[in-house]
Coordinates of C-alpha atoms in Angstrom, one line a residue:
Chain A
M229 CA -22.1 40.4 17.2
A230 CA -23.1 39.6 20.7
E231 CA -22.2 42.3 23.4
F232 CA -19.1 41.5 25.3
K233 CA -19.3 42.1 29.2
Q234 CA -16.2 42.4 31.4
A235 CA -14.9 38.8 31.9
D236 CA -14.4 37.7 35.5
S237 CA -11.8 35.2 34.8
L238 CA -9.1 34.3 32.1
Y239 CA -11.3 31.2 31.4
E240 CA -14.4 33.4 30.9
W241 CA -12.4 35.6 28.6
F242 CA -11.6 32.8 26.3
D243 CA -14.9 31.2 26.7
Q244 CA -16.6 34.6 25.5
R245 CA -14.2 34.4 22.4
L246 CA -14.0 30.8 21.6
G247 CA -17.1 29.3 23.1
I248 CA -15.1 26.7 24.9
D249 CA -17.9 25.5 27.3
K250 CA -20.2 24.7 24.1
F251 CA -17.3 23.2 22.3
V252 CA -16.4 20.7 25.1
K253 CA -19.9 19.8 25.4
V254 CA -20.5 19.0 21.8
M255 CA -17.0 17.1 21.4
M256 CA -16.7 15.7 24.9
T257 CA -19.1 15.7 27.7
E258 CA -22.3 15.6 25.8
Y259 CA -21.2 13.3 22.9
W260 CA -22.9 10.0 23.8
I261 CA -21.6 6.6 23.3
P262 CA -23.6 3.2 23.9
K263 CA -23.0 1.6 27.4
N264 CA -23.1 -1.7 26.0
I265 CA -19.8 -2.3 24.4
N266 CA -16.6 -4.1 25.2
F267 CA -12.9 -3.6 24.9
L268 CA -13.1 -3.9 20.9
W269 CA -14.7 -0.5 21.0
A270 CA -11.5 1.0 22.0
M271 CA -9.5 0.5 18.8
G272 CA -10.5 3.8 17.5
V273 CA -8.6 5.6 20.3
L274 CA -5.8 3.2 20.0
L275 CA -5.5 4.0 16.3
T276 CA -5.5 7.7 17.1
V277 CA -3.0 7.4 19.5
M278 CA -0.7 5.1 17.2
F279 CA -1.2 7.7 14.4
T280 CA 0.1 10.4 16.8
L281 CA 3.2 8.1 17.8
L282 CA 4.0 7.6 14.1
V283 CA 3.7 11.3 13.5
V284 CA 6.0 12.4 16.5
S285 CA 8.8 9.6 15.7
G286 CA 8.6 10.4 12.0
I287 CA 9.4 14.2 12.8
F288 CA 12.4 13.1 14.6
L289 CA 13.5 10.7 11.9
L290 CA 12.8 13.6 9.3
M291 CA 15.5 15.7 10.9
Y292 CA 18.2 13.2 9.9
Y293 CA 16.9 11.4 6.9
K294 CA 18.0 12.2 3.4
P295 CA 16.0 11.5 0.5
D296 CA 19.0 10.9 -2.1
V297 CA 19.9 7.4 -3.4
A298 CA 23.4 8.1 -2.4
A299 CA 22.8 9.2 1.2
A300 CA 19.4 7.5 2.2
F301 CA 20.9 4.1 3.2
D302 CA 23.6 5.6 5.4
S303 CA 21.3 8.2 6.7
V304 CA 19.0 5.7 8.4
N305 CA 21.5 2.8 9.2
Y306 CA 24.4 4.7 10.3
T307 CA 23.3 8.2 11.2
I308 CA 20.0 7.6 12.8
M309 CA 20.9 4.2 14.1
Q310 CA 24.5 4.9 15.3
E311 CA 24.9 8.6 16.0
V312 CA 21.8 10.4 16.6
G313 CA 21.0 10.1 20.4
Y314 CA 17.9 7.9 20.7
G315 CA 17.6 7.6 17.0
W316 CA 17.3 4.0 17.1
L317 CA 14.4 4.3 19.6
F318 CA 12.5 6.7 17.1
R319 CA 13.3 4.2 14.3
H320 CA 12.0 1.2 16.1
I321 CA 8.8 3.2 17.2
H322 CA 8.2 4.2 13.5
A323 CA 8.8 0.6 12.3
V324 CA 7.0 -1.4 14.9
G325 CA 4.4 1.2 15.0
A326 CA 3.8 0.9 11.1
S327 CA 3.3 -2.8 11.7
V328 CA 1.1 -2.7 14.9
V329 CA -1.0 0.0 13.3
F330 CA -2.1 -2.3 10.8
L331 CA -2.8 -5.1 13.3
I332 CA -5.1 -2.6 15.1
I333 CA -6.8 -1.6 11.8
Y334 CA -7.5 -5.1 10.9
I335 CA -9.1 -5.8 14.6
H336 CA -10.9 -2.4 14.3
M337 CA -12.2 -3.4 10.6
F338 CA -13.3 -6.8 11.5
T339 CA -14.9 -5.8 14.6
G340 CA -17.1 -3.6 12.3
I341 CA -17.9 -6.7 10.1
Y342 CA -18.6 -8.7 12.9
Y343 CA -21.0 -6.5 14.6
G344 CA -22.6 -5.3 11.3
S345 CA -21.6 -1.6 12.1
Y346 CA -21.2 -0.8 8.3
K347 CA -25.0 -0.7 7.6
K348 CA -28.4 0.9 8.1
G349 CA -27.0 4.5 8.3
R350 CA -23.5 3.6 9.2
E351 CA -22.3 3.5 5.5
M352 CA -20.2 6.6 5.5
I353 CA -18.4 5.4 8.5
W354 CA -17.5 2.4 6.8
I355 CA -16.5 4.0 3.4
S356 CA -14.3 6.7 5.2
G357 CA -12.8 4.0 7.4
M358 CA -11.9 1.8 4.1
L359 CA -10.5 4.9 2.5
L360 CA -8.3 5.3 5.7
F361 CA -7.0 1.6 5.2
V362 CA -6.2 2.6 1.7
L363 CA -4.3 5.7 2.5
F364 CA -2.5 4.0 5.5
S365 CA -1.6 1.2 3.0
A366 CA -0.1 3.9 0.6
E367 CA 1.7 5.6 3.7
G368 CA 3.1 2.1 4.4
F369 CA 4.4 1.5 1.0
S370 CA 5.9 4.7 0.7
G371 CA 7.6 4.7 3.7
Y372 CA 8.9 1.3 3.2
M373 CA 10.8 2.6 0.5
L374 CA 12.7 5.2 2.2
P375 CA 15.7 3.3 4.1
W376 CA 16.7 2.3 0.4
G377 CA 17.5 -1.4 1.3
Q378 CA 17.2 -4.2 -1.1
M379 CA 13.7 -5.0 0.0
S380 CA 12.7 -1.3 -0.2
Y381 CA 14.0 -1.1 -3.6
W382 CA 12.4 -4.5 -5.0
A383 CA 8.9 -3.9 -3.3
A384 CA 8.9 -0.5 -5.1
Y385 CA 10.0 -2.1 -8.3
V386 CA 7.4 -4.9 -7.9
I387 CA 4.5 -2.6 -7.0
T388 CA 5.0 0.3 -9.4
E389 CA 5.3 -2.4 -12.2
I390 CA 1.9 -3.5 -11.3
F391 CA 0.6 -0.5 -13.0
G392 CA 2.1 -1.7 -16.2
G393 CA -0.7 -4.3 -16.3
I394 CA -3.2 -1.6 -17.0
P395 CA -4.2 -1.8 -20.7
L396 CA -2.8 0.9 -23.1
V397 CA -1.4 3.5 -20.9
G398 CA 0.4 0.8 -18.5
G399 CA 3.8 1.2 -19.6
D400 CA 3.9 5.0 -19.9
L401 CA 2.2 5.1 -16.4
V402 CA 4.8 3.1 -14.8
V403 CA 7.6 5.6 -16.2
W404 CA 5.4 8.6 -15.2
I405 CA 5.1 7.0 -11.4
R406 CA 8.9 6.4 -11.3
G407 CA 10.0 9.4 -13.2
N408 CA 12.5 7.1 -14.8
F409 CA 12.5 3.9 -16.5
Y410 CA 13.5 2.2 -13.4
V411 CA 13.2 2.8 -9.7
S412 CA 15.7 5.6 -9.2
D413 CA 16.4 8.8 -7.3
S414 CA 13.4 10.6 -8.6
T415 CA 11.2 7.7 -7.5
L416 CA 12.7 8.0 -3.9
T417 CA 12.3 11.8 -3.7
R418 CA 8.7 11.7 -4.9
F419 CA 7.6 8.9 -2.6
F420 CA 9.4 10.7 0.3
M421 CA 7.2 13.8 -0.5
L422 CA 4.0 11.5 -0.4
H423 CA 5.3 9.7 2.8
V424 CA 5.9 12.9 4.8
L425 CA 3.4 15.4 3.5
L426 CA 0.6 14.5 1.0
I427 CA -0.6 11.2 2.4
P428 CA -0.5 12.3 6.0
L429 CA -2.5 15.3 5.1
A430 CA -4.9 13.2 3.4
I431 CA -5.1 10.7 6.3
I432 CA -5.8 13.6 8.8
G433 CA -8.6 14.9 6.4
A434 CA -10.0 11.3 6.3
I435 CA -9.9 11.0 10.1
V436 CA -12.0 14.2 10.4
V437 CA -14.4 12.8 8.0
H438 CA -14.7 9.4 9.8
F439 CA -15.2 11.0 13.1
Y440 CA -17.8 13.3 11.8
A441 CA -19.5 10.4 10.0
L442 CA -20.1 8.8 13.5
R443 CA -22.2 11.8 14.7
F444 CA -25.5 11.2 13.0
P445 CA -25.8 7.3 13.0
H446 CA -23.8 7.1 16.3
V447 CA -21.4 4.4 17.7
N448 CA -22.9 0.7 17.2
N449 CA -23.4 -1.4 20.4
E450 CA -22.6 -5.0 21.3
A451 CA -26.5 -6.1 20.6
G452 CA -26.9 -3.9 17.4
E453 CA -29.7 -2.3 19.3
F454 CA -31.0 1.0 17.8
F455 CA -32.4 3.5 20.2
D456 CA -33.1 7.3 20.7
F457 CA -30.0 8.7 21.7
D458 CA -31.5 12.1 22.5
E459 CA -34.0 10.3 25.0
E460 CA -31.1 8.3 26.5
A461 CA -29.0 11.3 26.9
E462 CA -31.8 13.2 28.6
K463 CA -32.1 10.3 31.1
Y464 CA -28.3 10.6 31.6
L465 CA -28.5 14.3 32.2
A466 CA -31.5 14.0 34.5
G467 CA -29.5 11.7 36.7
D468 CA -30.8 8.4 35.8
K469 CA -27.4 7.2 34.8
K470 CA -28.3 3.7 35.8
N471 CA -31.2 3.3 33.4
S472 CA -29.8 5.5 30.6
K473 CA -28.3 3.3 27.7
V474 CA -25.5 6.0 27.0
V475 CA -22.6 7.3 28.7
P476 CA -20.7 10.6 27.9
F477 CA -17.5 10.3 25.7
W478 CA -15.7 12.1 28.4
P479 CA -14.9 11.2 31.1
V480 CA -16.8 8.0 31.0
F481 CA -16.0 6.4 27.9
L482 CA -12.5 7.6 27.5
S483 CA -11.5 6.3 31.0
K484 CA -12.2 2.9 30.0
D485 CA -10.4 3.4 26.6
F486 CA -7.3 4.7 28.5
F487 CA -7.3 1.6 30.5
V488 CA -7.2 -0.6 27.4
L489 CA -4.7 2.0 26.0
G490 CA -2.5 1.1 28.9
F491 CA -2.5 -2.5 28.3
F492 CA -2.0 -1.7 24.5
L493 CA 1.0 0.4 25.2
L494 CA 2.6 -2.1 27.5
F495 CA 2.4 -4.5 24.7
F496 CA 3.6 -1.9 22.1
F497 CA 6.6 -0.8 23.9
Y498 CA 7.5 -4.4 24.7
L499 CA 7.9 -5.0 21.2
V500 CA 9.7 -1.8 20.4
F501 CA 12.3 -2.7 23.0
F502 CA 12.6 -6.5 23.0
H503 CA 11.1 -7.6 19.7
Y504 CA 11.6 -4.8 17.1
D505 CA 13.5 -7.3 14.6
F506 CA 10.1 -8.7 13.3
A507 CA 9.6 -5.2 11.7
M508 CA 13.2 -5.1 10.4
D509 CA 13.7 -7.3 7.6
P510 CA 17.4 -8.6 7.3
V511 CA 17.4 -8.4 3.6
N512 CA 16.7 -4.6 4.0
F513 CA 19.9 -4.1 5.8
D514 CA 21.8 -4.6 2.3
K515 CA 21.8 -1.4 0.1
A516 CA 19.5 -1.2 -2.8
D517 CA 21.0 -2.7 -5.9
G518 CA 19.0 -2.3 -9.1
L519 CA 21.1 -5.0 -10.8
K520 CA 20.7 -7.6 -8.2
T521 CA 17.3 -9.1 -7.3
P522 CA 16.9 -10.8 -3.9
A523 CA 16.1 -14.6 -4.2
H524 CA 12.8 -14.1 -2.7
I525 CA 10.7 -10.9 -2.5
Y526 CA 7.7 -10.7 0.1
P527 CA 5.9 -7.6 1.5
E528 CA 5.3 -6.8 5.2
W529 CA 2.8 -9.4 7.0
Y530 CA -0.1 -6.8 6.6
F531 CA 0.1 -6.9 2.7
L532 CA 0.5 -10.6 2.3
W533 CA -3.0 -11.5 1.9
S534 CA -3.4 -9.1 -0.9
Y535 CA 0.0 -10.1 -2.5
E536 CA -1.1 -13.8 -2.3
V537 CA -4.3 -12.8 -4.3
L538 CA -2.0 -10.9 -6.8
R539 CA 0.2 -14.0 -7.4
G540 CA -2.5 -16.8 -6.9
F541 CA -3.4 -16.9 -10.4
F542 CA -0.3 -18.3 -12.1
F543 CA -1.7 -19.9 -15.2
E544 CA -3.8 -18.6 -18.3
I545 CA -7.6 -19.1 -17.9
A546 CA -9.8 -18.6 -21.0
G547 CA -7.1 -16.8 -22.8
I548 CA -6.2 -14.3 -20.3
S549 CA -2.7 -14.4 -18.9
G550 CA -2.1 -15.4 -15.1
K551 CA -0.5 -12.0 -14.7
S552 CA -3.6 -10.0 -15.9
L553 CA -5.9 -12.3 -13.7
G554 CA -3.7 -11.8 -10.7
L555 CA -4.0 -8.0 -11.3
I556 CA -7.9 -8.0 -11.7
A557 CA -8.2 -10.1 -8.5
F558 CA -5.8 -7.8 -6.6
A559 CA -7.9 -4.7 -7.7
I560 CA -11.2 -6.6 -6.8
A561 CA -9.5 -7.6 -3.3
N562 CA -8.7 -4.0 -2.5
A563 CA -11.9 -2.5 -3.5
I564 CA -14.4 -5.1 -2.5
F565 CA -14.6 -4.2 1.2
F566 CA -15.9 -0.7 0.0
V567 CA -19.1 -2.1 -1.0
M568 CA -19.7 -4.5 1.9
P569 CA -22.7 -2.4 3.1
W570 CA -24.6 -3.2 -0.2
L571 CA -23.3 -6.8 -0.5
D572 CA -24.7 -7.6 2.9
R573 CA -28.4 -7.9 1.9
S574 CA -29.7 -8.9 5.2
P575 CA -31.1 -6.2 7.3
M576 CA -30.1 -7.8 10.7
V577 CA -27.6 -5.7 12.7
K578 CA -26.3 -8.3 15.2
P579 CA -23.0 -9.8 16.2
A580 CA -22.1 -12.4 13.6
N581 CA -22.8 -15.4 16.0
Q582 CA -26.4 -14.5 16.2
R583 CA -26.8 -14.4 12.3
P584 CA -27.9 -17.8 11.1
Y585 CA -25.8 -17.7 7.9
F586 CA -23.6 -14.7 8.0
K587 CA -21.7 -16.4 10.9
Y588 CA -20.1 -19.0 8.6
W589 CA -19.4 -16.6 6.1
F590 CA -17.5 -14.4 8.5
W591 CA -15.3 -17.1 10.0
F592 CA -14.7 -18.7 6.6
L593 CA -13.4 -15.3 5.5
I594 CA -11.1 -14.9 8.6
A595 CA -9.8 -18.6 7.9
D596 CA -9.2 -17.6 4.2
L597 CA -7.4 -14.5 5.0
I598 CA -5.1 -16.3 7.4
V599 CA -4.3 -18.9 4.7
L600 CA -3.6 -16.3 2.3
T601 CA -1.3 -14.5 4.8
V602 CA 0.7 -17.6 5.7
Y603 CA 1.1 -18.7 2.0
G604 CA 2.0 -15.1 0.8
K605 CA 5.1 -15.4 2.7
L606 CA 6.2 -18.8 1.2
P607 CA 7.9 -19.1 -2.5
P608 CA 5.1 -19.7 -4.9
T609 CA 6.3 -23.1 -6.1
G610 CA 4.7 -26.7 -6.3
A611 CA 1.8 -27.2 -3.9
N612 CA 2.2 -23.6 -2.5
A613 CA 1.2 -22.1 -5.7
W614 CA -2.0 -24.2 -5.9
V615 CA -3.0 -23.5 -2.2
G616 CA -2.6 -19.8 -3.2
F617 CA -4.8 -20.2 -6.3
A618 CA -7.5 -21.8 -4.2
S619 CA -7.4 -19.5 -1.3
S620 CA -7.6 -16.5 -3.9
M621 CA -10.4 -18.2 -5.7
T622 CA -12.1 -18.8 -2.2
F623 CA -11.7 -15.2 -1.3
L624 CA -13.5 -14.0 -4.7
V625 CA -16.1 -16.6 -4.3
L626 CA -17.0 -15.4 -0.7
F627 CA -17.6 -12.0 -1.8
V628 CA -19.7 -13.1 -4.8
A629 CA -21.8 -15.4 -2.6
L630 CA -22.3 -12.8 0.2
P631 CA -25.4 -11.1 -1.5
F632 CA -27.0 -14.5 -1.8
I633 CA -26.2 -15.8 1.6
T634 CA -27.5 -12.6 3.2
K635 CA -30.7 -12.5 1.0
A636 CA -31.3 -16.2 2.2
E637 CA -30.7 -15.0 5.8
A638 CA -33.1 -12.0 5.5
K639 CA -35.8 -14.4 4.3
K640 CA -35.1 -16.8 7.3
V641 CA -35.3 -14.1 9.9
G642 CA -38.0 -12.2 8.1
G643 CA -36.9 -8.6 8.1
K644 CA -35.6 -8.6 11.6
Chain B
M165 CA -35.2 38.4 -10.7
K166 CA -32.6 40.8 -12.1
D167 CA -30.3 40.1 -9.1
E168 CA -30.7 36.3 -9.5
S169 CA -29.5 36.5 -13.2
R170 CA -26.6 38.7 -12.3
R171 CA -25.5 36.4 -9.4
G172 CA -26.0 33.4 -11.8
F173 CA -23.8 35.1 -14.4
I174 CA -21.1 36.0 -11.8
G175 CA -21.2 32.2 -10.7
K176 CA -20.9 31.0 -14.1
A177 CA -18.2 33.3 -15.0
F178 CA -16.1 32.2 -11.9
G179 CA -16.9 28.6 -12.9
A180 CA -15.2 29.0 -16.3
V181 CA -12.2 31.0 -14.9
A182 CA -11.7 28.1 -12.1
A183 CA -12.3 25.3 -14.8
V184 CA -9.6 26.9 -17.1
G185 CA -7.2 27.4 -14.1
G186 CA -7.8 23.8 -12.7
V187 CA -7.1 22.2 -16.1
A188 CA -4.0 24.4 -16.5
S189 CA -2.7 23.3 -13.0
L190 CA -3.5 19.7 -13.6
I191 CA -1.3 19.6 -16.7
A192 CA 1.3 21.4 -15.0
M193 CA 1.2 18.9 -12.2
K194 CA 1.2 15.9 -14.7
K195 CA 4.3 17.5 -16.3
T196 CA 6.3 17.9 -13.0
W197 CA 5.9 14.2 -12.5
D198 CA 7.3 13.4 -16.0
P199 CA 10.8 11.9 -16.4
L200 CA 13.3 14.9 -16.7
P201 CA 14.8 15.6 -20.1
S202 CA 18.1 14.4 -18.7
V203 CA 16.3 11.0 -17.9
M204 CA 14.7 10.8 -21.2
T205 CA 18.2 11.3 -22.9
A206 CA 19.7 8.7 -20.5
G207 CA 17.0 6.5 -21.8
F208 CA 19.0 5.9 -24.9
T209 CA 22.2 4.5 -24.9
T210 CA 24.6 4.3 -27.9
V211 CA 27.4 1.9 -28.2
D212 CA 30.0 1.8 -31.2
V213 CA 30.3 -2.0 -31.7
S214 CA 32.7 -1.9 -34.5
A215 CA 35.5 -1.4 -32.0
L216 CA 34.7 -4.3 -29.8
E217 CA 36.7 -7.4 -29.5
A218 CA 35.4 -10.7 -30.5
N219 CA 34.5 -13.1 -27.9
K220 CA 35.0 -10.7 -25.2
L221 CA 31.6 -9.5 -23.5
E222 CA 30.9 -5.8 -23.5
I223 CA 28.2 -4.8 -20.7
A224 CA 26.5 -1.4 -21.5
V225 CA 24.0 0.0 -19.0
W226 CA 20.7 1.1 -20.5
R227 CA 17.9 2.3 -18.3
G228 CA 19.5 0.9 -15.1
K229 CA 19.8 -2.7 -16.7
P230 CA 23.1 -4.4 -17.8
I231 CA 22.9 -5.1 -21.6
F232 CA 25.2 -7.9 -22.9
I233 CA 26.8 -7.2 -26.3
L234 CA 28.9 -10.0 -27.6
K235 CA 30.8 -9.8 -30.9
Y236 CA 31.0 -13.3 -32.6
T237 CA 34.4 -14.6 -33.8
E238 CA 34.6 -16.2 -37.2
D239 CA 33.9 -19.7 -36.0
M240 CA 30.9 -19.0 -33.8
K241 CA 27.6 -19.8 -35.5
P242 CA 25.0 -17.0 -35.5
T243 CA 21.5 -17.8 -34.7
D244 CA 18.7 -16.5 -36.8
G245 CA 16.4 -14.2 -34.6
R246 CA 18.8 -13.9 -31.8
T247 CA 21.7 -12.4 -33.3
V248 CA 22.2 -9.3 -35.4
K249 CA 24.7 -8.4 -38.1
V250 CA 26.3 -5.1 -37.9
G251 CA 28.8 -4.5 -40.6
D252 CA 30.7 -7.7 -41.1
F253 CA 30.2 -9.2 -37.8
H254 CA 27.5 -10.9 -36.0
Y255 CA 26.5 -9.9 -32.3
S256 CA 24.3 -11.0 -29.7
V257 CA 22.5 -8.2 -27.7
M258 CA 20.6 -9.2 -24.8
I259 CA 19.5 -7.9 -21.5
G260 CA 22.0 -9.3 -18.9
L261 CA 19.6 -10.5 -16.3
C262 CA 19.0 -14.0 -15.7
T263 CA 15.3 -15.0 -16.6
H264 CA 15.1 -17.1 -13.4
L265 CA 15.7 -14.4 -10.7
G266 CA 17.5 -11.6 -12.1
C267 CA 21.0 -12.3 -11.3
I268 CA 23.6 -11.2 -13.8
P269 CA 25.4 -14.2 -15.7
A270 CA 29.0 -14.1 -16.3
Y271 CA 30.7 -14.9 -19.7
R272 CA 33.0 -18.0 -20.1
N273 CA 35.1 -17.0 -23.1
D274 CA 36.7 -20.6 -23.2
Q275 CA 33.5 -22.2 -23.3
K276 CA 31.6 -19.5 -25.2
D277 CA 28.5 -19.4 -22.9
F278 CA 26.9 -17.7 -19.7
K279 CA 26.8 -19.2 -16.4
C280 CA 24.7 -17.9 -13.7
A281 CA 26.2 -18.0 -10.3
C282 CA 23.2 -17.7 -8.3
H283 CA 21.5 -21.0 -9.2
G284 CA 23.6 -22.4 -11.8
G285 CA 21.6 -21.5 -14.9
E286 CA 23.5 -21.7 -18.2
F287 CA 23.0 -19.9 -21.5
S288 CA 24.4 -20.2 -24.9
A289 CA 26.3 -17.5 -26.5
D290 CA 23.0 -16.3 -28.1
G291 CA 21.2 -16.2 -24.8
V292 CA 19.2 -19.4 -25.2
N293 CA 18.9 -21.4 -22.0
K294 CA 20.5 -24.6 -22.1
F295 CA 20.7 -25.9 -18.4
G296 CA 19.2 -25.0 -14.9
P297 CA 16.1 -23.1 -13.7
P298 CA 16.0 -20.3 -16.2
P299 CA 12.6 -20.4 -17.9
R300 CA 13.4 -18.6 -21.2
P301 CA 16.2 -17.3 -23.1
L302 CA 17.6 -14.0 -22.2
D303 CA 15.4 -11.0 -23.0
L304 CA 16.3 -8.8 -26.0
P305 CA 16.3 -5.1 -25.5
P306 CA 14.8 -2.7 -28.2
F307 CA 17.5 -1.3 -30.3
K308 CA 18.4 0.3 -33.6
I309 CA 21.4 -0.1 -35.8
D310 CA 22.8 3.1 -37.1
G311 CA 25.9 2.5 -39.2
N312 CA 28.4 1.1 -36.8
T313 CA 26.5 2.1 -33.7
L314 CA 23.9 0.4 -31.7
V315 CA 21.1 2.6 -30.3
L316 CA 19.4 0.9 -27.3
G317 CA 16.1 2.2 -26.5
E318 CA 14.8 2.6 -30.0
E319 CA 13.0 -0.1 -32.1
G320 CA 14.8 -0.4 -35.4
P321 CA 13.7 -2.8 -38.3
E322 CA 16.3 -5.6 -37.2
Y323 CA 14.8 -5.6 -33.7
K324 CA 11.2 -5.8 -35.1
A325 CA 12.1 -8.7 -37.2
M326 CA 13.7 -10.4 -34.5
M327 CA 10.6 -9.9 -32.4
A328 CA 8.2 -11.2 -35.2
K329 CA 10.4 -14.4 -35.2
A330 CA 10.1 -14.7 -31.5
G331 CA 6.3 -14.7 -31.8
G332 CA 5.6 -11.1 -31.0
V333 CA 6.5 -11.4 -27.4

């Protein structure tokens, strides 16, 4: 225990006890970020802000929401929307926020893939990020159930039914997850708990791991250049800011981030105030009815690509039913991104457009995901079903081909 | 050396206690998510079919689904593998959800068939699709016959025979 001398100021009093100076240095003023980056590097801060907005708007909704099949629908559509002062605002922030957070997650994720920010020491950043994607997906799904509209009910029905495809234990597992033989009050209350407590806690934990994972390999840069951060930091601290390749997180990096954030928030609140309807499916304004299936069930836009993979296999192949094939493909689609660092066999850390073969793979994948998303919303009949099948197969083939493509690339560029 | 082995023993002892506690709490957590006893008993619906009126559709609710029970008149022909005999009468026992998109078809007792209002699908009295978009006959719920009562949710010999006839679907 160090000896404490009389503090000269309140700041010093706290600094003696909490080491504020040291903490601010480690977390902010001497946390080094590469200089050679662009606005795509602001997505992490945007996501942190979005998550905060979702938590805050969620807290306000939580005060009036009732997780009970008899009361849930009206507590949202009558109490919160009509009676609570600015209740509509918090609901629209929450609903639009849930949609936009996935838009930013996808941009963040594909920025990482484009610049190769998932390999050569950055594997844990990537894996913790993918874990966050899965957790946000679970959070989105459980939250969608809460207004207890027709889409809430049938999305819950269809997605929990998926677990029934697991061999041997499937049927029992579905009943266990729902707490009943069908989606019912017990299902609503347990998913309410998951949505407001367990998954948010897990998300906060995963965010901490994600940030911590950045500490040792450091943030990637536009050129994929590797350099000695300590050396560059010394240059910066010695006053040679111009030749140093790094800037401190605060105030330099964050000031630029806040500029991007400003634009983003204008866009976000434009949606909240003038275009919230895209996040409010009209079907979900009919109260849940277990005895009446809507004519056409589809998820929110951010799940469409994986939903399309799920139903892309509509016929039997080699004695395996279409349903099972769809489930297997769906499971692969949701897990395959985790192993990106090992599927990419090329040592190159460069933007995709500077990589001879990977660039084709990257843009092919983007195009395929767009096709999957568009067709995921359409009824799976006639030609649509075949487009769904072809694009689902393309998705799987792209990932099977990735190690070979990148291996060939490694050979071509000779270990660079 | 002596200290080391002592610390090792404490570590192992704690590990054993923690493992037992961990497993026990996992069991408790799993059970907490199990369907409640009231849900399990509600998972079986019993219907006394002897009191039903012939050619008038009875709709029971079993596990959140509508179940059609139709008592046949003398002149209605039973279908082997789709109808069941309880006492002296034949009955159709089917899940009342259209196999097209899950709407509930209505029974027309003058024509003795089912008509789905959503997309115009039609089923005969035994639930076989005869017109429109439905891809297959109405599904059959597991049931058991106990005297004059029908127990929905349990697989009786009659149900198993019907399933075997339908090709083990």
